[in-house]
CSV table of C-alpha atoms and ligand atoms in Angstrom, one decimal:
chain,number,residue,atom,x,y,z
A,1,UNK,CA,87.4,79.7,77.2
A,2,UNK,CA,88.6,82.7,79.1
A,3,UNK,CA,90.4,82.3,82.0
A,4,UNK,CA,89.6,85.2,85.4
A,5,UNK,CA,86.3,86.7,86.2
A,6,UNK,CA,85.4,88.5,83.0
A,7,UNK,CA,82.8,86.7,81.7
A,8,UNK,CA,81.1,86.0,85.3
A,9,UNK,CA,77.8,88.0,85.3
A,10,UNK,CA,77.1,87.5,89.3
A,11,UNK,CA,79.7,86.9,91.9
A,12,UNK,CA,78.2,86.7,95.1
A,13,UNK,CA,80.2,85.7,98.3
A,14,UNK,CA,79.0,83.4,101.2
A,15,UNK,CA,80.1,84.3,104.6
A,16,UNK,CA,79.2,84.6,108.3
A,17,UNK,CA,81.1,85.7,111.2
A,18,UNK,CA,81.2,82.7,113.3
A,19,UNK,CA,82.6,78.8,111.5
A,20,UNK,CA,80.1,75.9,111.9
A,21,UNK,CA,76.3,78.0,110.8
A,22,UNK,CA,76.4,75.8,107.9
A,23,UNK,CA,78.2,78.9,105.2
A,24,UNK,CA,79.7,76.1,103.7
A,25,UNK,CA,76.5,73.9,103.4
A,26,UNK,CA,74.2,76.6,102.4
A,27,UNK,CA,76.8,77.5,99.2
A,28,UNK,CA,76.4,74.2,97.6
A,29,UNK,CA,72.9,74.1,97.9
A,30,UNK,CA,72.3,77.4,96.6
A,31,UNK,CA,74.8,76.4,93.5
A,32,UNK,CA,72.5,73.6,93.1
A,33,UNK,CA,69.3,75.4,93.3
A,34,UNK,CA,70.5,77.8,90.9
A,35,UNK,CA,71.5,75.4,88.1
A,36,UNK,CA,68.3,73.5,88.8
A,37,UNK,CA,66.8,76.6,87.9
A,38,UNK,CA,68.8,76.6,84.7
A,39,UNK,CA,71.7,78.8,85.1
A,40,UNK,CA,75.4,78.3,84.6
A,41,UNK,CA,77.0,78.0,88.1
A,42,UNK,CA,80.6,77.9,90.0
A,43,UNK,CA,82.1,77.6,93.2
A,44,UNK,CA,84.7,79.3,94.7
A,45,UNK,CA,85.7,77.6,98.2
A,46,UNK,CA,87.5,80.3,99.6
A,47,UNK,CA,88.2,78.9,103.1
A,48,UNK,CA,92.3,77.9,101.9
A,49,UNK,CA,92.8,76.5,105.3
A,50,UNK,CA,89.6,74.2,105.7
A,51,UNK,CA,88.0,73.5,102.2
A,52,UNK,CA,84.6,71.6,102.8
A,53,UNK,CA,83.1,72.0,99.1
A,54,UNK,CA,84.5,68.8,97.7
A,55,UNK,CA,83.1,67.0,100.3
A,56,UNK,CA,79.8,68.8,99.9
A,57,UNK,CA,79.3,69.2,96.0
A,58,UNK,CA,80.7,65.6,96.3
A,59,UNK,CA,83.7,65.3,94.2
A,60,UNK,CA,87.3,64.6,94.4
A,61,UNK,CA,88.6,64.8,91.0
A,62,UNK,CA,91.8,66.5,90.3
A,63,UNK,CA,91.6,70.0,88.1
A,64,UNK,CA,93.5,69.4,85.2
A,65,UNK,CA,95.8,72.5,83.6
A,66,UNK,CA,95.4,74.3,80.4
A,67,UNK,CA,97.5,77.0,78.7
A,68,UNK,CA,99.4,77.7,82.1
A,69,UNK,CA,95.5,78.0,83.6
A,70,UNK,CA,93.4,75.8,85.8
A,71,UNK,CA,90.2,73.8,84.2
A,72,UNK,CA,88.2,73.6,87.5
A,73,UNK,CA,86.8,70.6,88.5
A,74,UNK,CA,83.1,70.0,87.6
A,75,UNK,CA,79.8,68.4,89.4
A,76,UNK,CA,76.7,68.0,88.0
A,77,UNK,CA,77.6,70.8,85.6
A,78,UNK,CA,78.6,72.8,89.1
A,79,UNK,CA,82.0,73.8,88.3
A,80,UNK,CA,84.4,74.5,91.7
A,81,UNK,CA,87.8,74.7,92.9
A,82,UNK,CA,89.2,74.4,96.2
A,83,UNK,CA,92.4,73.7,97.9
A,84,UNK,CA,90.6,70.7,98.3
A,85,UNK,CA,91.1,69.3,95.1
A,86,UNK,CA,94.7,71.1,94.4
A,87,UNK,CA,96.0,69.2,97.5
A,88,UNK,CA,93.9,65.8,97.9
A,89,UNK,CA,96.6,64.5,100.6
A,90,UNK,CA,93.9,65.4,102.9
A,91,UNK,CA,97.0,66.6,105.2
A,92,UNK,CA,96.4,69.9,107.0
A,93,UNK,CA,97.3,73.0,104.9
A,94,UNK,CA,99.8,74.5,106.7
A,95,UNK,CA,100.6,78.2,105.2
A,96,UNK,CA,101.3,81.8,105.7
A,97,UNK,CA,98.5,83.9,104.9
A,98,UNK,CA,100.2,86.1,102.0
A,99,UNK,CA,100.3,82.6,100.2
A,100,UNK,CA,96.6,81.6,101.4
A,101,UNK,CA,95.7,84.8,99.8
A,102,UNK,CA,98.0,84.0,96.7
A,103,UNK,CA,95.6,80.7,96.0
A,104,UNK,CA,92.8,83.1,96.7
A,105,UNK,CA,94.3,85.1,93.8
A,106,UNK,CA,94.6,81.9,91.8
A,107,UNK,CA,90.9,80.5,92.2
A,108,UNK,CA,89.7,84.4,90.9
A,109,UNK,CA,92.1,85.0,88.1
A,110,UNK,CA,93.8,81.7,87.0
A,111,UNK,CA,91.2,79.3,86.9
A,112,UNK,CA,89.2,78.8,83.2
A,113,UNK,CA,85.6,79.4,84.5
A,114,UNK,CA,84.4,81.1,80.8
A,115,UNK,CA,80.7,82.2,80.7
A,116,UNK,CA,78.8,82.0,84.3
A,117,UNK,CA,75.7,83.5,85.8
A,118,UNK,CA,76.6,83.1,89.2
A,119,UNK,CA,80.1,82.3,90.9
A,120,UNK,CA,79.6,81.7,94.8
A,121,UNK,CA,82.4,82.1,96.9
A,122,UNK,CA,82.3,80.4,100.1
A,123,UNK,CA,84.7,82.6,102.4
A,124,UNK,CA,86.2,81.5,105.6
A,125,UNK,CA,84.6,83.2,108.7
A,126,UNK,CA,85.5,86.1,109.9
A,127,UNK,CA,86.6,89.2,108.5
A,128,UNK,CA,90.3,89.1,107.9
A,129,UNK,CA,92.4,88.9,104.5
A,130,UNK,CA,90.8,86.7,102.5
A,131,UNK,CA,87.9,88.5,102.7
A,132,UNK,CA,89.3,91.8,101.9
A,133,UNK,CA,91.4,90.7,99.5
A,134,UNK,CA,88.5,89.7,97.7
A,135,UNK,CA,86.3,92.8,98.2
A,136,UNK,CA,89.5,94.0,96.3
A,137,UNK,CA,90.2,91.8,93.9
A,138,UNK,CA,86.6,90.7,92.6
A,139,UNK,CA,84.0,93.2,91.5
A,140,UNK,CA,81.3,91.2,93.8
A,141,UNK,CA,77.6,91.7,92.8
A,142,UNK,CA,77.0,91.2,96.7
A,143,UNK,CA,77.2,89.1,99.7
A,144,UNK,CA,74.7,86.8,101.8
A,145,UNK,CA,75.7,86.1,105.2
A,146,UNK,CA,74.9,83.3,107.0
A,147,UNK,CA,73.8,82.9,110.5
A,148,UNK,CA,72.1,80.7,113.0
A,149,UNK,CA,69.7,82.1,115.4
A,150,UNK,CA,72.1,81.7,118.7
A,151,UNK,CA,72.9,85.1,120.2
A,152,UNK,CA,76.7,84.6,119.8
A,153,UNK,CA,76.1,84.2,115.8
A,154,UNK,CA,74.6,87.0,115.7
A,155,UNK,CA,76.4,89.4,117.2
A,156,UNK,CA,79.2,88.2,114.7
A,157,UNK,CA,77.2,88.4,111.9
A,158,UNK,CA,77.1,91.9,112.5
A,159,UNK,CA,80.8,92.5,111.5
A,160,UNK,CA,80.8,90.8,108.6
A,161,UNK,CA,77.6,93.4,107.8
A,162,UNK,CA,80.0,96.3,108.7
A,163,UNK,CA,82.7,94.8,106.6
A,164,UNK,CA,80.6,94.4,103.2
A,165,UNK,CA,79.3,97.9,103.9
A,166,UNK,CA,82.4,99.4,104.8
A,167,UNK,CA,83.8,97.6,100.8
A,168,UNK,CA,80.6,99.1,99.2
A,169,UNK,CA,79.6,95.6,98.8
A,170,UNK,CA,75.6,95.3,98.4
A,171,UNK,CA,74.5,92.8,101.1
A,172,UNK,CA,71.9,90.3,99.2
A,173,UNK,CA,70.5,89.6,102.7
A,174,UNK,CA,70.9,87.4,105.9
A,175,UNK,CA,69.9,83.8,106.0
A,176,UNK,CA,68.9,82.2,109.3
A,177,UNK,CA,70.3,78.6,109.3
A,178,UNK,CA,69.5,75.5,111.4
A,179,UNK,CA,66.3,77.8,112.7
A,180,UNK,CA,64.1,74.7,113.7
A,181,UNK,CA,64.1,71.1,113.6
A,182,UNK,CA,60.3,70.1,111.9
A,183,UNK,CA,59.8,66.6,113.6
A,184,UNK,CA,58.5,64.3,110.7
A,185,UNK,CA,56.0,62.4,113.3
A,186,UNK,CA,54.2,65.2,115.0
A,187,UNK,CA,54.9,67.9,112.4
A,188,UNK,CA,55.8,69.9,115.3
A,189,UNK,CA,58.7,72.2,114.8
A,190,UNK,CA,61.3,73.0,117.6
A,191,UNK,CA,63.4,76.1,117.9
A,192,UNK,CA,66.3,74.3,119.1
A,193,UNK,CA,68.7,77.1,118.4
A,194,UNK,CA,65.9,79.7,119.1
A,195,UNK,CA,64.4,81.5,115.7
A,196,UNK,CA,63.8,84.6,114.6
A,197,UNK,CA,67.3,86.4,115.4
A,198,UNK,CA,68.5,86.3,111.7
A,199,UNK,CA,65.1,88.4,110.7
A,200,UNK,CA,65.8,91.0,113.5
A,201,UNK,CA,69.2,91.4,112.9
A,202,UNK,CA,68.4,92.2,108.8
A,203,UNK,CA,65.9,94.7,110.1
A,204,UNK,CA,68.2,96.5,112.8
A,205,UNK,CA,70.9,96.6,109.8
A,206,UNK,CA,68.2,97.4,106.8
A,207,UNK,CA,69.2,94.8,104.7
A,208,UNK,CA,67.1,91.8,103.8
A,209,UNK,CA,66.5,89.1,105.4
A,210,UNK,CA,66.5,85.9,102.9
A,211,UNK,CA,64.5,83.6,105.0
A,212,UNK,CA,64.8,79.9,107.0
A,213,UNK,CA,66.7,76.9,106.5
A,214,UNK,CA,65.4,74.2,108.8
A,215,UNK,CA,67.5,72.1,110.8
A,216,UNK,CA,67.1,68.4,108.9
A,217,UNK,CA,68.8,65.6,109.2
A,218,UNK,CA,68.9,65.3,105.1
A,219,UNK,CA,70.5,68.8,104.9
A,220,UNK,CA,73.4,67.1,107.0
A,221,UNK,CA,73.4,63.7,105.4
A,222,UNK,CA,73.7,64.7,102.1
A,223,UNK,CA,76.1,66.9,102.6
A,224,UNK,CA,78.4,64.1,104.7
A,225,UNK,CA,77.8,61.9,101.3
A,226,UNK,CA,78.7,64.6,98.8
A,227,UNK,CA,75.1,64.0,97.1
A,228,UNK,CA,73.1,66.9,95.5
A,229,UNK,CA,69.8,67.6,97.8
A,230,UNK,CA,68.2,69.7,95.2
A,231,UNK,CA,68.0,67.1,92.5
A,232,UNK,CA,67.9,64.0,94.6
A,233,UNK,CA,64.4,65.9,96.6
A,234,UNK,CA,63.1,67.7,93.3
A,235,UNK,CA,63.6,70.9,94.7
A,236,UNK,CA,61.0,69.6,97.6
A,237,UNK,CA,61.4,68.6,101.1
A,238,UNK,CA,64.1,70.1,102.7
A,239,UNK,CA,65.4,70.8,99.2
A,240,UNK,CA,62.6,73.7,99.3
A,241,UNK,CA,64.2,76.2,101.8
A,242,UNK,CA,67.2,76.5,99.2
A,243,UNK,CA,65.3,77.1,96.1
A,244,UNK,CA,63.6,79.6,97.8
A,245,UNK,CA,66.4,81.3,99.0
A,246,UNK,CA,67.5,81.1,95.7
A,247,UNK,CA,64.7,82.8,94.1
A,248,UNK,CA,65.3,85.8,96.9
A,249,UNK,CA,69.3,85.7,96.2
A,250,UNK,CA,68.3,86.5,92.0
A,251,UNK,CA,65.9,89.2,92.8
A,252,UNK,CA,67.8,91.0,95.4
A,253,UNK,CA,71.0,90.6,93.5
A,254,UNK,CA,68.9,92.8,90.7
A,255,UNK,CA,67.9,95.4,93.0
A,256,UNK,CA,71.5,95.5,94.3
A,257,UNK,CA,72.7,96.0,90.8
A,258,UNK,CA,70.7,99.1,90.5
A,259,UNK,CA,71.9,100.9,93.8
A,260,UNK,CA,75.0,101.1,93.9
A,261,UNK,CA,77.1,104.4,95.1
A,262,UNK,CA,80.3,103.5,92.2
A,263,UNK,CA,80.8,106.3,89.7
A,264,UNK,CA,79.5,105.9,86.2
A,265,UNK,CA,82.4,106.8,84.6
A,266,UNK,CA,86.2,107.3,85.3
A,267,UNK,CA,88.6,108.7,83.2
A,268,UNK,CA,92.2,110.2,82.7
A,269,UNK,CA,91.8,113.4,80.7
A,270,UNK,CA,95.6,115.3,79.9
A,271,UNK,CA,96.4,114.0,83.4
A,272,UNK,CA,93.8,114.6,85.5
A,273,UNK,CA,91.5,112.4,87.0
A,274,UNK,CA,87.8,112.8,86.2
A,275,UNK,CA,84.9,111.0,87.6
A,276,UNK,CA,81.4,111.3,86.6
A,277,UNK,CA,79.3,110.4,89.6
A,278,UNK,CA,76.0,111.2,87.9
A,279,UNK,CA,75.4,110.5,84.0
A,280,UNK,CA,77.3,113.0,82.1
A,281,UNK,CA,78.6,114.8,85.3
A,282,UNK,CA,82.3,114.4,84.9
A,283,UNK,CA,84.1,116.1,87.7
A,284,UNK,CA,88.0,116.7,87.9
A,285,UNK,CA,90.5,116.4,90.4
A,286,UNK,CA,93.6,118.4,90.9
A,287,UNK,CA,96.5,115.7,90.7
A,288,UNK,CA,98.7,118.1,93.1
A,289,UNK,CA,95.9,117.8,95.9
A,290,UNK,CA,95.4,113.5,95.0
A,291,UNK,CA,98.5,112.8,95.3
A,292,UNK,CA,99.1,114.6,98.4
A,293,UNK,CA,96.1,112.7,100.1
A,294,UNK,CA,97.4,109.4,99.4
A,295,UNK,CA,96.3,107.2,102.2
A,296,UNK,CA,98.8,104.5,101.7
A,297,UNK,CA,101.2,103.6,104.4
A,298,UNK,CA,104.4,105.4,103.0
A,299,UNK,CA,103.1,108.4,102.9
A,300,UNK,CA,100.5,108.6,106.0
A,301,UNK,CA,101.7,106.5,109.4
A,302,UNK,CA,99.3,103.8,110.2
A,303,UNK,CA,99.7,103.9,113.8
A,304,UNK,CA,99.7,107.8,114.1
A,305,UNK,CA,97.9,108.6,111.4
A,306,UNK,CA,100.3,111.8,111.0
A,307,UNK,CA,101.5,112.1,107.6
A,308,UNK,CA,105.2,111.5,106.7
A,309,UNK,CA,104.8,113.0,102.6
A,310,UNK,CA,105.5,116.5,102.2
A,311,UNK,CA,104.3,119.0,99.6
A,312,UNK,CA,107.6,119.5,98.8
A,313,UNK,CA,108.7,116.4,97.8
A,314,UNK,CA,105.7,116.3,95.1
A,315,UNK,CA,106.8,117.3,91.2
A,316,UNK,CA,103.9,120.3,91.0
A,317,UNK,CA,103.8,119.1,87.8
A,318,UNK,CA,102.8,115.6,88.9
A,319,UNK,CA,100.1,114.3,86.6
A,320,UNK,CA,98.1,110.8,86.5
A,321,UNK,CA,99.0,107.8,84.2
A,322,UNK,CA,96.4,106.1,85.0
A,323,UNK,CA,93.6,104.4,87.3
A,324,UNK,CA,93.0,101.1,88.4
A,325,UNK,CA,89.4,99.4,90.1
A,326,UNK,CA,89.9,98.3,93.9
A,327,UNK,CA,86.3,96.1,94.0
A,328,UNK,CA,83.8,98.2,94.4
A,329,UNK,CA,84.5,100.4,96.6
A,330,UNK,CA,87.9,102.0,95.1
A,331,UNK,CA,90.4,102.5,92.6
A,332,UNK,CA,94.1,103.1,93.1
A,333,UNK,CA,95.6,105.7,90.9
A,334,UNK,CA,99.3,105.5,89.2
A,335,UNK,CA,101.3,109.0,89.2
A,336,UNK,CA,103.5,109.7,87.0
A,337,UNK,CA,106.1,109.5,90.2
A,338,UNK,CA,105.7,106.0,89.9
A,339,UNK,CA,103.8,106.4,92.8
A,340,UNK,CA,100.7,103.8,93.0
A,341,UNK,CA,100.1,102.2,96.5
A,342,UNK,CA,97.1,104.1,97.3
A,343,UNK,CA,93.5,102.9,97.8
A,344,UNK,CA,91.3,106.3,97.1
A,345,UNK,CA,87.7,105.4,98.2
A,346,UNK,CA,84.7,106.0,96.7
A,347,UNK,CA,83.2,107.2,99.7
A,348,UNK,CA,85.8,109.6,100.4
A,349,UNK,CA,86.3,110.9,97.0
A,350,UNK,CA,82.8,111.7,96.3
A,351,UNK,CA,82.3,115.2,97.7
A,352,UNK,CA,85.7,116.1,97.0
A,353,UNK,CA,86.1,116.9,93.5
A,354,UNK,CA,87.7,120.5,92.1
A,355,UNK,CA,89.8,120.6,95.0
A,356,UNK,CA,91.2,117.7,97.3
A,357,UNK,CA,92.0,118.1,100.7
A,358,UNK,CA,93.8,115.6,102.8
A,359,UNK,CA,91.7,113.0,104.1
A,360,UNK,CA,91.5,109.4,105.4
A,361,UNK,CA,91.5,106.6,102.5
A,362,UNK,CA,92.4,103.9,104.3
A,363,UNK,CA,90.1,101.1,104.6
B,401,ADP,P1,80.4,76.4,108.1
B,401,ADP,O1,80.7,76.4,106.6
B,401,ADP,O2,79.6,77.6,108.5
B,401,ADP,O3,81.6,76.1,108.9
B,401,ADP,P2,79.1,73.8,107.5
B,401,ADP,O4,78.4,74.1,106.3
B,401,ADP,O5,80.4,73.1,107.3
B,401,ADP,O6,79.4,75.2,108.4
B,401,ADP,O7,78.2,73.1,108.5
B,401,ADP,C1,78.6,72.6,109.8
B,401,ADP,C2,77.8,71.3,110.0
B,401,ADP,O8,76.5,71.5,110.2
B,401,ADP,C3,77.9,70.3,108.9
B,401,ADP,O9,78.0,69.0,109.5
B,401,ADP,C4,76.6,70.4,108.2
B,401,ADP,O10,76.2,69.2,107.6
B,401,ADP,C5,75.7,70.8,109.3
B,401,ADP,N1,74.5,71.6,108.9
B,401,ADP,C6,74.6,72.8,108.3
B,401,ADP,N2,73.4,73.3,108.0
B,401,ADP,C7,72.5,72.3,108.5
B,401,ADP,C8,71.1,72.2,108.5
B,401,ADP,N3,70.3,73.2,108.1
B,401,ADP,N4,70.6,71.1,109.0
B,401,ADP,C9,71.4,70.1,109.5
B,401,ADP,N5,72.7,70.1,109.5
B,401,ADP,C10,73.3,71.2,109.0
């Protein structure tokens, strides 16, 4: 079995911009509406600091080791990991964030998940390192973000829109969560949390808009009991707003698949680097003119933005070694300086080939 995200066909982060919308909640229950539906499904619970999914997915078992890898721990044939399960003390996890973002690192490239459909990562809120460092680190399919209808949540929601746009991530849509309770004795069903805010947010930032989740009682219980929803309802019930949301989440993770802005092709050719944004369109780049654009901190000032490399400290003989995928929405380039801490964005180089000039990478 192969260890990393190589054999992942779908990766498709969960997040919102505000903590308690139900992200968390909404993850498990899509992973088990899309193994109901027959696929081969993991979890990622990204949130280091506050892991709910074994709790959720129900399941304290310990991941074993293998061959210096992790075997992640499995439920219902849902496979997961979370800091959870590598530190059942149940004591806070108290940590830096560069080492919050190493276990990130961990969970994407040292954990045995071998052939998936879909790996859900359920990210902390917000829009801070450990998201990044997974638009960086994990070629995502796209994201769904999760919201409930309350104006506060979505005006959050919106940065975490910006965010995946800004990382060229394809946003699968916006799910409105907790958007009425449906009283079982009247059938009458209460906005509590008002509704319809996730379905104008989608349309103010064209993307979709995924549909309801109801606020239910049995959403909440089974998740406090670790027990799988989705099986235990037959998909029905208030199983049925997640099996349809899974349906949406497969069809709009094709359509994302098909628009996407990353080049088809990139290449190192006697030193140069040559991208081919269109089929059979290679362009080139003159190394000179990359390397002097590089956006990375040595060489342009973050506060000032003024640039502290000169031309003359550049070999004009500088070539490229080779290039390296940032997500989806880069690549970093190795000079034959040694020189490598660059993030050259798509957006940014597109437009600019035969000829470089400087401009802003940074993300
Ligand atoms: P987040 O991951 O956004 O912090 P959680 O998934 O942990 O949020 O959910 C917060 C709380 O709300 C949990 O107690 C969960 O059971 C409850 N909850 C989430 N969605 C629903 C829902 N649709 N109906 C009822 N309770 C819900």
């Amino acid at each position: 079995m192969k260890p990393g995200l190589e054999s992942i066909k779908n990766i498709i982060a969960v997040a919102s911009g505000k903590g308690g919308v139900g992200k968390s909640t909404v993850t498990t229950n899509l992973a088990f509406a899309l193994k109901a539906k027959g696929f081969s499904v993991g979890v990622i619970d990204g949130d280091i600091y506050g892991p709910s999914q074994p709790g959720l997915l129900g399941s304290s078992d310990k991941p074993t080791g293998q061959g210096g890898f992790i075997v992640p721990v499995e439920k219902e044939g849902v496979k997961f990991i979370s800091m959870g399960v590598m530190n059942p003390s149940g004591k806070a996890v108290i940590m830096r964030a560069p080492l919050a973002i190493r276990a990130l690192s961990q969970f994407l490239s040292g954990v045995l998940w071998g052939e998936l459909d879909y790996l859900l990562i359920d990210l902390p809120p917000g829009t801070g390192d450990i998201q990044l460092t997974l638009s960086q680190q994990a070629r995502l399919t796209g994201a769904v973000i999760v919201t409930t209808p309350q104006r506060v949540a979505l005006e959050i929601s919106r940065n975490g829109v910006d965010m995946f746009k800004t990382v060229n991530v394809p946003i699968l849509g916006i799910v409105e969560n907790m958007s009425g309770f449906d009283c079982k004795h009247c059938g009458e069903s209460t906005p509590i949390f008002k509704t319809g805010g996730g379905a104008s947010l989608a349309t103010k930032e064209g993307v979709p808009f995924l549909g309801c989740i109801p606020l239910d009682p049995e959403i909440m219980a089974s998740g406090d009991e670790g027990v799988n929803l989705v099986s235990h309802h037959k998909g029905q019930g208030p199983a049925k707003a997640f099996v349809d949301l899974a349906d949406k989440v497969i069809a709009n993770q094709i359509e994302a698949k098909l628009e996407t802005s990353e080049p088809k092709e990139i290449e190192v050719v006697n030193g140069k680097l040559q991208v081919s944004w269109e089929e059979g369109k290679p362009a080139s780049y003159e190394t000179f003119d990359l390397r002097f654009a590089c956006p990375c901190a040595n060489c342009i000032d973050e506060n000032t933005g003024v640039q502290i490399l000169t031309k003359e400290s550049i070999a004009t003989d500088i070539s490229v070694v080779r290039h390296q995928l940032v997500g989806r929405y880069g690549m970093s380039i190795h000079f034959s300086d040694g020189h490598n801490t660059g993030i050259y964005k798509f957006s940014k180089l597109k437009g600019l080939e035969n000829g470089t000039r400087q401009d802003s990478f940074s993300v």
